[in-house]
Coordinates of N, CA and C in Angstrom, one line a residue:
X927 N 17.4 -9.5 -5.6 CA 16.5 -8.5 -4.9 C 17.3 -7.3 -4.5
X928 N 16.7 -6.1 -4.9 CA 17.3 -4.9 -4.4 C 16.7 -4.5 -3.1
X929 N 17.2 -3.4 -2.5 CA 16.7 -3.0 -1.2 C 15.7 -1.9 -1.3
X930 N 15.1 -1.6 -0.1 CA 14.0 -0.7 0.0 C 14.5 0.7 -0.5
X931 N 15.6 1.1 0.0 CA 16.1 2.5 -0.4 C 16.3 2.6 -1.9
X932 N 16.8 1.6 -2.6 CA 17.0 1.7 -4.0 C 15.7 1.7 -4.7
X933 N 14.8 0.8 -4.3 CA 13.5 0.7 -5.0 C 12.6 1.9 -4.8
X934 N 12.7 2.5 -3.6 CA 11.9 3.6 -3.3 C 12.4 4.9 -4.0
X935 N 13.7 5.0 -4.1 CA 14.4 6.1 -4.8 C 14.0 6.0 -6.3
X936 N 13.9 4.8 -6.9 CA 13.6 4.7 -8.3 C 12.1 5.2 -8.5
X937 N 11.2 4.8 -7.6 CA 9.8 5.2 -7.7 C 9.7 6.7 -7.5
X938 N 10.3 7.3 -6.5 CA 10.2 8.7 -6.3 C 10.8 9.5 -7.3
X939 N 11.9 9.1 -7.9 CA 12.6 9.8 -9.0 C 11.6 9.8 -10.2
X940 N 10.9 8.7 -10.5 CA 9.9 8.7 -11.6 C 8.8 9.6 -11.3
X941 N 8.3 9.6 -10.0 CA 7.2 10.5 -9.7 C 7.6 12.0 -9.8
X942 N 8.8 12.3 -9.4 CA 9.3 13.7 -9.5 C 9.4 14.1 -11.0
X943 N 9.8 13.2 -11.8 CA 9.9 13.5 -13.3 C 8.6 13.6 -14.0
X944 N 7.7 12.7 -13.7 CA 6.4 12.6 -14.4 C 5.2 13.4 -13.8
X945 N 5.2 13.4 -12.4 CA 4.1 14.0 -11.7 C 4.6 14.7 -10.5
X946 N 5.3 15.8 -10.7 CA 6.0 16.5 -9.6 C 5.0 17.0 -8.5
X947 N 3.8 17.3 -8.9 CA 2.8 17.7 -7.9 C 2.6 16.7 -6.8
X948 N 2.5 15.4 -7.2 CA 2.3 14.3 -6.3 C 3.5 13.9 -5.6
X949 N 4.7 14.1 -6.2 CA 5.9 13.9 -5.5 C 6.1 14.9 -4.3
X950 N 5.6 16.1 -4.6 CA 5.6 17.1 -3.5 C 4.8 16.9 -2.3
X951 N 3.9 15.9 -2.4 CA 3.0 15.5 -1.3 C 3.8 14.6 -0.3
X952 N 4.9 14.1 -0.6 CA 5.6 13.1 0.3 C 6.1 13.9 1.5
X953 N 5.9 13.3 2.6 CA 6.3 13.9 3.9 C 7.8 13.5 4.1
X954 N 8.5 14.3 4.9 CA 9.9 13.9 5.3 C 9.8 12.6 6.1
X955 N 11.0 12.0 6.2 CA 11.1 10.7 6.9 C 10.7 10.8 8.4
X956 N 10.2 9.6 8.9 CA 9.8 9.5 10.3 C 11.0 9.4 11.2
X957 N 10.8 9.9 12.4 CA 11.9 9.7 13.4 C 11.8 8.4 14.1
X958 N 12.9 8.0 14.7 CA 12.9 6.7 15.5 C 11.8 6.8 16.6
X959 N 11.6 8.0 17.2 CA 10.6 8.1 18.2 C 9.2 7.8 17.6
X960 N 8.9 8.4 16.4 CA 7.6 8.1 15.8 C 7.4 6.7 15.5
X961 N 8.4 6.0 15.0 CA 8.3 4.6 14.7 C 8.1 3.8 16.0
X962 N 8.8 4.1 17.1 CA 8.6 3.4 18.3 C 7.2 3.7 18.9
X963 N 6.7 4.8 18.7 CA 5.3 5.1 19.2 C 4.3 4.3 18.5
X964 N 4.4 4.1 17.2 CA 3.5 3.2 16.5 C 3.7 1.8 17.0
X965 N 4.9 1.3 17.1 CA 5.1 -0.1 17.6 C 4.5 -0.3 19.0
X966 N 4.7 0.7 19.8 CA 4.1 0.6 21.2 C 2.6 0.5 21.1
X967 N 2.0 1.3 20.3 CA 0.5 1.2 20.1 C 0.1 -0.2 19.6
X968 N 0.8 -0.7 18.6 CA 0.5 -2.0 18.0 C 0.7 -3.1 18.9
X969 N 1.8 -3.0 19.7 CA 2.1 -4.1 20.7 C 3.0 -5.1 20.0
X970 N 3.6 -4.8 18.9 CA 4.6 -5.7 18.3 C 5.5 -4.8 17.3
X971 N 6.6 -5.4 16.9 CA 7.5 -4.7 16.1 C 7.1 -4.8 14.6
X972 N 7.4 -3.7 13.9 CA 7.2 -3.7 12.4 C 8.4 -4.3 11.8
X973 N 8.3 -4.9 10.6 CA 9.4 -5.4 9.9 C 10.4 -4.3 9.6
X974 N 11.7 -4.7 9.5 CA 12.7 -3.7 9.3 C 12.5 -3.0 8.0
X975 N 12.1 -3.7 6.9 CA 11.9 -3.1 5.6 C 10.8 -2.0 5.7
X976 N 9.8 -2.2 6.5 CA 8.7 -1.2 6.6 C 9.3 0.0 7.3
X977 N 10.0 -0.2 8.4 CA 10.6 1.0 9.1 C 11.6 1.7 8.2
X978 N 12.4 1.0 7.4 CA 13.3 1.6 6.4 C 12.6 2.5 5.4
X979 N 11.4 2.1 5.0 CA 10.6 2.9 4.0 C 10.2 4.2 4.7
X980 N 9.7 4.1 6.0 CA 9.2 5.2 6.7 C 10.3 6.2 7.1
X981 N 11.5 5.7 7.3 CA 12.6 6.6 7.5 C 12.9 7.5 6.3
X982 N 12.5 7.0 5.2 CA 12.7 7.8 3.9 C 11.6 8.8 3.8
X983 N 10.3 8.4 3.9 CA 9.2 9.3 3.8 C 8.1 8.8 4.7
X984 N 7.6 9.6 5.6 CA 6.5 9.3 6.5 C 5.2 9.5 5.8
X985 N 4.9 8.7 4.8 CA 3.6 8.8 4.1 C 3.5 10.1 3.2
X986 N 2.3 10.4 2.9 CA 2.1 11.6 2.1 C 1.0 12.5 2.8
X987 N 0.9 13.7 2.2 CA -0.1 14.7 2.8 C -1.3 14.9 1.9
X988 N -1.6 13.9 1.0 CA -2.7 14.1 0.1 C -4.0 14.3 0.7
X989 N -4.3 13.7 1.9 CA -5.6 13.8 2.6 C -5.8 15.2 3.1
X990 N -4.8 15.9 3.3 CA -4.9 17.3 3.9 C -4.6 18.4 2.9
X991 N -4.5 18.0 1.7 CA -4.1 19.0 0.7 C -5.3 19.4 -0.2
X992 N -5.7 20.7 -0.3 CA -6.9 21.0 -1.1 C -6.7 20.7 -2.5
X993 N -7.8 20.3 -3.2 CA -7.8 20.0 -4.6 C -6.9 18.9 -5.1
X994 N -6.5 18.0 -4.1 CA -5.8 16.8 -4.4 C -6.7 15.6 -4.1
X995 N -6.9 14.8 -5.1 CA -7.9 13.7 -5.0 C -7.3 12.3 -5.0
X996 N -6.0 12.2 -5.3 CA -5.3 10.9 -5.3 C -4.0 11.1 -4.6
X997 N -3.4 10.0 -4.1 CA -2.2 10.0 -3.3 C -1.0 9.9 -4.1
X998 N 0.1 9.7 -3.4 CA 1.5 9.8 -4.0 C 2.0 8.4 -4.4
X999 N 1.2 7.3 -4.2 CA 1.7 6.0 -4.5 C 0.7 5.4 -5.6
X1000 N 1.0 5.5 -6.8 CA 0.2 5.0 -7.9 C -1.3 5.3 -7.7
X1001 N -1.5 6.5 -7.3 CA -2.9 7.0 -7.1 C -3.5 6.7 -5.7
X1002 N -2.8 5.9 -4.9 CA -3.3 5.6 -3.6 C -2.6 6.5 -2.6
X1003 N -3.2 6.8 -1.5 CA -2.6 7.5 -0.4 C -1.5 6.6 0.2
X1004 N -0.3 7.2 0.4 CA 0.7 6.5 1.2 C 0.5 7.0 2.6
X1005 N 0.0 6.0 3.5 CA -0.4 6.4 4.8 C 0.8 6.8 5.7
X1006 N 0.7 7.9 6.4 CA 1.7 8.3 7.4 C 1.5 7.4 8.6
X1007 N 2.5 7.4 9.5 CA 2.4 6.6 10.7 C 1.2 6.9 11.5
X1008 N 0.9 8.2 11.6 CA -0.3 8.6 12.3 C -1.6 8.1 11.6
X1009 N -1.6 8.1 10.3 CA -2.8 7.6 9.6 C -2.9 6.0 9.7
X1010 N -1.7 5.4 9.8 CA -1.8 3.9 10.0 C -2.4 3.6 11.3
X1011 N -2.1 4.4 12.3 CA -2.6 4.2 13.7 C -4.1 4.4 13.7
X1012 N -4.6 5.5 13.0 CA -6.0 5.8 13.0 C -6.8 4.8 12.2
X1013 N -6.3 4.3 11.1 CA -7.0 3.3 10.3 C -7.0 2.0 11.1
X1014 N -5.9 1.6 11.6 CA -5.8 0.4 12.4 C -6.8 0.4 13.5
X1015 N -6.9 1.5 14.2 CA -7.8 1.6 15.4 C -9.2 1.4 15.0
X1016 N -9.6 2.0 13.8 CA -11.0 1.9 13.3 C -11.3 0.5 13.0
X1017 N -10.3 -0.2 12.3 CA -10.6 -1.6 11.9 C -10.6 -2.6 13.0
X1018 N -9.9 -2.3 14.1 CA -9.9 -3.2 15.2 C -11.3 -3.5 15.7
X1019 N -12.2 -2.5 15.6 CA -13.5 -2.6 16.0 C -14.3 -3.7 15.3
X1020 N -13.8 -4.1 14.1 CA -14.6 -5.0 13.2 C -13.9 -6.4 13.2
X1021 N -13.0 -6.6 14.1 CA -12.2 -7.9 14.1 C -13.1 -9.1 14.3
X1022 N -14.2 -9.0 15.0 CA -15.0 -10.2 15.4 C -16.1 -10.4 14.4
X1023 N -16.2 -9.6 13.3 CA -17.3 -9.7 12.4 C -17.3 -11.1 11.7
X1024 N -18.5 -11.6 11.6 CA -18.7 -12.9 10.8 C -18.3 -12.6 9.3
X1025 N -17.6 -13.5 8.7 CA -17.1 -13.2 7.4 C -17.0 -14.5 6.5
X1026 N -17.3 -14.3 5.3 CA -17.0 -15.4 4.3 C -16.3 -14.8 3.1
X1027 N -15.2 -15.3 2.8 CA -14.4 -14.8 1.7 C -13.5 -15.8 1.2
X1028 N -12.4 -15.4 0.5 CA -11.4 -16.3 0.0 C -10.0 -15.7 0.1
X1029 N -9.0 -16.6 -0.1 CA -7.7 -16.0 -0.2 C -6.9 -16.9 -1.2
X1030 N -6.0 -16.2 -1.9 CA -5.2 -16.9 -2.9 C -3.7 -16.5 -2.7
X1031 N -2.8 -17.4 -2.8 CA -3.0 -18.9 -2.9 C -3.7 -19.4 -1.6
X1032 N -4.5 -20.5 -1.7 CA -5.2 -21.0 -0.6 C -4.2 -21.3 0.5
X1033 N -4.7 -20.9 1.8 CA -3.9 -21.2 2.9 C -2.8 -20.2 3.2
X1034 N -2.7 -19.1 2.4 CA -1.7 -18.1 2.6 C -2.1 -17.0 3.5
X1035 N -3.4 -16.6 3.3 CA -3.9 -15.4 4.1 C -5.1 -16.0 4.9
X1036 N -5.2 -15.6 6.2 CA -6.3 -16.0 7.0 C -7.6 -15.5 6.4
X1037 N -8.7 -16.3 6.3 CA -9.9 -15.9 5.7 C -10.7 -15.1 6.8
X1038 N -10.5 -13.9 6.9 CA -11.1 -13.0 7.9 C -11.4 -11.7 7.3
X1039 N -12.4 -10.9 7.9 CA -12.7 -9.6 7.4 C -11.6 -8.7 7.7
X1040 N -11.0 -8.8 8.9 CA -9.8 -7.9 9.2 C -9.0 -8.7 10.2
X1041 N -7.8 -8.1 10.5 CA -6.9 -8.8 11.5 C -6.0 -7.7 12.0
X1042 N -5.8 -7.7 13.3 CA -5.0 -6.7 14.0 C -3.6 -6.7 13.5
X1043 N -3.1 -7.7 12.8 CA -1.7 -7.8 12.3 C -1.7 -7.6 10.8
X1044 N -2.7 -7.0 10.2 CA -2.7 -6.5 8.9 C -2.4 -5.0 9.0
X1045 N -1.3 -4.6 8.5 CA -0.9 -3.2 8.6 C -1.1 -2.4 7.3
X1046 N -2.0 -1.5 7.2 CA -2.2 -0.8 6.0 C -1.1 0.2 5.7
X1047 N -0.6 0.2 4.4 CA 0.4 1.1 4.0 C -0.1 2.1 2.9
X1048 N -0.9 1.6 2.0 CA -1.4 2.4 0.9 C -2.9 2.2 0.8
X1049 N -3.6 3.3 0.6 CA -5.1 3.3 0.7 C -5.8 4.1 -0.4
X1050 N -6.9 3.5 -0.9 CA -7.8 4.3 -1.8 C -8.7 5.2 -0.9
X1051 N -9.7 5.8 -1.5 CA -10.5 6.7 -0.7 C -11.8 6.0 -0.2
X1052 N -11.9 4.7 -0.4 CA -13.1 4.0 0.0 C -12.8 2.9 1.1
X1053 N -11.7 3.0 1.8 CA -11.5 2.0 2.8 C -10.9 0.7 2.4
X1054 N -10.1 0.7 1.3 CA -9.4 -0.5 0.8 C -7.9 -0.2 0.8
X1055 N -7.2 -1.3 1.1 CA -5.7 -1.1 1.4 C -4.8 -2.1 0.7
X1056 N -3.6 -1.7 0.5 CA -2.5 -2.6 0.2 C -1.6 -2.5 1.5
X1057 N -1.3 -3.6 2.1 CA -0.5 -3.6 3.3 C 0.2 -4.9 3.6
X1058 N 0.8 -5.0 4.7 CA 1.6 -6.2 5.1 C 0.8 -7.0 6.1
X1059 N 1.0 -8.3 6.0 CA 0.3 -9.3 6.8 C 1.3 -9.9 7.7
X1060 N 1.2 -9.7 9.0 CA 2.1 -10.2 10.0 C 1.5 -11.4 10.8
X1061 N 0.4 -11.9 10.3 CA -0.3 -13.1 10.9 C -0.8 -14.0 9.8
X1062 N 0.1 -14.5 9.0 CA -0.3 -15.3 7.8 C -0.9 -16.6 8.2
X1063 N -1.6 -17.2 7.2 CA -2.1 -18.6 7.4 C -1.0 -19.6 7.3
X1064 N -1.2 -20.9 7.3 CA -0.2 -21.9 7.4 C 0.8 -21.9 6.3
X1065 N 0.3 -21.5 5.1 CA 1.2 -21.5 3.9 C 1.8 -20.1 3.6
X1066 N 1.4 -19.1 4.4 CA 1.9 -17.7 4.1 C 3.2 -17.4 4.7
X1067 N 3.7 -16.2 4.5 CA 4.9 -15.7 5.0 C 4.7 -14.4 5.7
X1068 N 5.1 -14.3 7.0 CA 5.0 -13.0 7.7 C 5.7 -11.9 7.0
X1069 N 4.9 -10.8 6.8 CA 5.5 -9.7 6.0 C 5.0 -9.7 4.6
X1070 N 4.2 -10.7 4.2 CA 3.7 -10.7 2.8 C 2.8 -9.5 2.5
X1071 N 2.8 -9.0 1.3 CA 2.0 -7.9 0.9 C 0.6 -8.4 0.4
X1072 N -0.5 -7.9 0.9 CA -1.8 -8.3 0.6 C -2.7 -7.2 0.4
X1073 N -3.9 -7.5 -0.1 CA -5.0 -6.5 -0.2 C -6.0 -6.8 0.9
X1074 N -6.7 -5.8 1.4 CA -7.8 -6.0 2.4 C -8.6 -4.7 2.5
X1075 N -9.8 -4.8 3.0 CA -10.6 -3.6 3.2 C -12.0 -3.8 3.0
X1076 N -12.8 -2.7 2.9 CA -14.2 -2.7 2.8 C -14.8 -3.5 1.7
X1077 N -14.2 -3.4 0.5 CA -14.7 -4.1 -0.7 C -13.8 -5.3 -1.1
X1078 N -12.9 -5.7 -0.3 CA -11.9 -6.7 -0.6 C -12.2 -8.0 0.0
X1079 N -13.3 -8.7 -0.4 CA -13.6 -10.0 0.2 C -12.6 -11.1 -0.3
X1080 N -12.1 -10.9 -1.5 CA -11.2 -11.9 -2.0 C -9.7 -11.4 -1.9
X1081 N -9.1 -11.9 -0.9 CA -7.7 -11.4 -0.6 C -6.7 -12.3 -1.4
X1082 N -5.5 -11.7 -1.7 CA -4.5 -12.4 -2.4 C -3.1 -11.9 -2.1
X1083 N -2.1 -12.7 -2.2 CA -0.8 -12.3 -2.0 C -0.2 -11.6 -3.2
X1084 N 0.2 -10.4 -3.0 CA 0.7 -9.5 -4.0 C 2.2 -9.7 -4.2
X1085 N 2.9 -9.9 -3.0 CA 4.4 -10.1 -3.0 C 4.7 -10.7 -1.7
X1086 N 5.9 -11.4 -1.7 CA 6.3 -12.0 -0.4 C 6.8 -11.1 0.6
X1087 N 7.1 -9.9 0.2 CA 7.6 -8.8 1.2 C 7.5 -7.5 0.5
X1088 N 7.7 -6.4 1.3 CA 7.6 -5.1 0.8 C 8.7 -4.8 -0.2
X1089 N 9.9 -5.3 0.0 CA 11.0 -5.1 -1.0 C 10.6 -5.6 -2.4
X1090 N 10.0 -6.9 -2.4 CA 9.6 -7.4 -3.7 C 8.5 -6.6 -4.3
X1091 N 7.6 -6.1 -3.5 CA 6.5 -5.3 -4.1 C 7.0 -4.1 -4.8
X1092 N 7.9 -3.3 -4.1 CA 8.5 -2.1 -4.7 C 9.3 -2.4 -5.9
X1093 N 10.0 -3.6 -5.9 CA 10.8 -4.0 -7.0 C 9.9 -4.3 -8.2
X1094 N 8.7 -4.9 -7.9 CA 7.7 -5.1 -9.0 C 7.2 -3.8 -9.6
X1095 N 6.9 -2.8 -8.7 CA 6.5 -1.5 -9.2 C 7.5 -0.9 -10.1
X1096 N 8.8 -1.0 -9.7 CA 9.9 -0.5 -10.5 C 9.9 -1.1 -11.9
X1097 N 9.6 -2.4 -12.0 CA 9.6 -3.1 -13.3 C 8.4 -2.6 -14.1
X1098 N 7.3 -2.3 -13.5 CA 6.2 -1.8 -14.2 C 6.5 -0.4 -14.8
X1099 N 7.2 0.4 -14.0 CA 7.7 1.7 -14.5 C 8.6 1.5 -15.7
X1100 N 9.6 0.6 -15.6 CA 10.5 0.4 -16.7 C 9.9 -0.1 -17.9
X1101 N 8.8 -0.8 -17.8 CA 8.0 -1.3 -18.9 C 7.3 -0.2 -19.7
X1102 N 7.1 0.9 -19.1 CA 6.3 2.0 -19.7 C 4.9 2.0 -19.3
X1103 N 4.4 1.0 -18.5 CA 3.0 0.9 -18.2 C 2.6 2.1 -17.4
X1104 N 3.4 2.6 -16.4 CA 3.0 3.7 -15.6 C 3.0 5.0 -16.3
X1105 N 3.9 5.2 -17.2 CA 3.9 6.4 -18.1 C 2.6 6.4 -18.9
X1106 N 2.2 5.3 -19.4 CA 1.0 5.2 -20.3 C -0.3 5.4 -19.5
X1107 N -0.2 5.2 -18.2 CA -1.4 5.2 -17.3 C -1.8 6.7 -16.9
X1108 N -0.8 7.6 -17.1 CA -1.1 9.0 -16.6 C -2.2 9.6 -17.5
X1109 N -3.2 10.1 -16.8 CA -4.4 10.7 -17.5 C -4.7 12.0 -16.9
X1110 N -4.9 13.1 -17.7 CA -5.3 14.4 -17.1 C -6.8 14.3 -16.9
X1111 N -7.3 14.7 -15.8 CA -8.7 14.6 -15.4 C -9.4 16.0 -15.5
X1112 N -10.7 16.0 -15.6 CA -11.5 17.2 -15.7 C -11.3 18.2 -14.6
X1113 N -11.0 17.6 -13.4 CA -10.8 18.5 -12.2 C -9.4 19.2 -12.2
X1114 N -8.6 19.0 -13.2 CA -7.3 19.6 -13.3 C -6.2 18.8 -12.7
X1115 N -6.5 17.7 -12.1 CA -5.5 16.8 -11.6 C -5.2 15.7 -12.5
X1116 N -4.6 14.7 -12.0 CA -4.2 13.5 -12.9 C -4.6 12.2 -12.2
X1117 N -4.9 11.2 -13.0 CA -5.0 9.9 -12.4 C -3.8 9.1 -13.0
X1118 N -3.3 8.1 -12.2 CA -2.2 7.4 -12.6 C -2.1 6.1 -11.8
X1119 N -1.4 5.1 -12.3 CA -1.3 3.8 -11.6 C -0.6 2.9 -12.5
X1120 N -1.1 1.7 -12.6 CA -0.5 0.6 -13.5 C -1.2 0.6 -14.9
X1121 N -2.5 1.2 -15.0 CA -3.2 1.2 -16.2 C -4.1 2.5 -16.2
X1122 N -4.5 3.0 -17.4 CA -5.2 4.3 -17.4 C -6.6 4.2 -16.7
X1123 N -6.8 5.2 -15.9 CA -8.1 5.4 -15.2 C -8.6 4.1 -14.5
X1124 N -7.7 3.4 -13.9 CA -8.1 2.2 -13.2 C -7.8 2.3 -11.7
X1125 N -7.8 1.2 -11.0 CA -7.6 1.1 -9.6 C -6.5 0.2 -9.2
X1126 N -5.6 0.6 -8.4 CA -4.4 -0.2 -8.2 C -4.7 -1.6 -7.8
X1127 N -5.6 -1.9 -6.9 CA -5.9 -3.2 -6.4 C -6.5 -4.0 -7.6
X1128 N -7.4 -3.4 -8.4 CA -7.9 -4.1 -9.5 C -6.9 -4.5 -10.5
X1129 N -5.9 -3.6 -10.7 CA -4.8 -3.9 -11.7 C -4.0 -5.1 -11.1
X1130 N -3.7 -5.0 -9.8 CA -2.9 -6.1 -9.2 C -3.7 -7.5 -9.3
X1131 N -5.0 -7.4 -9.2 CA -5.8 -8.7 -9.3 C -5.6 -9.2 -10.7
X1132 N -5.6 -8.3 -11.7 CA -5.4 -8.8 -13.1 C -4.1 -9.4 -13.3
X1133 N -3.1 -9.0 -12.6 CA -1.7 -9.5 -12.7 C -1.5 -10.8 -11.9
X1134 N -2.0 -10.8 -10.7 CA -1.6 -11.9 -9.8 C -2.7 -13.0 -9.5
X1135 N -3.9 -12.7 -9.9 CA -4.9 -13.7 -9.7 C -5.2 -14.5 -11.0
X1136 N -5.5 -15.8 -10.9 CA -5.8 -16.6 -12.1 C -7.0 -16.0 -12.8
X1137 N -7.0 -15.9 -14.1 CA -8.1 -15.3 -14.9 C -8.9 -16.5 -15.5
X1138 N -10.2 -16.4 -15.2 CA -11.1 -17.4 -15.7 C -11.3 -17.3 -17.2

């Protein structure tokens, strides 16, 4: 397993080479004060690998940039620490909602609509996220990477930790899949991810979930 700095540098080098406009959206790294402020709001510590990522880049500015419709992480917005706090605060209001859904592997993710210890890192424009789970079910691992959000009733483990997830993304880049997924859109921008004109979570489902 390689480390966060190596994996993230590989991804951002690819982004700069292939899609420099989106690489330019990445914010400078977060300060220790900013990280501490988020942890104080959450009431618990973030995993060291998450903090290491945010010391490199504090999310992206896609949400506030005119004529930009996708974010800097495989088409998803890379949430800044401020955006994590805002999203987390909004979702806390729904924590008690009745919910029926599923998780895979069974017993790895709590079958809930939302959870205060699910921390969103990457977001689409519709309220769906890839993030870390700090309150796993009995068979899960704290820090595992999962999907959750408005349209994500069926949750699944994407990777055991953030390091492994970014290493997986690097392997997809090396395979040529991400190069082949880049598509020029009618609005003058580009769509990109793991497959052409697709959605990151849908692509991850195709890779990590059993196919009927």
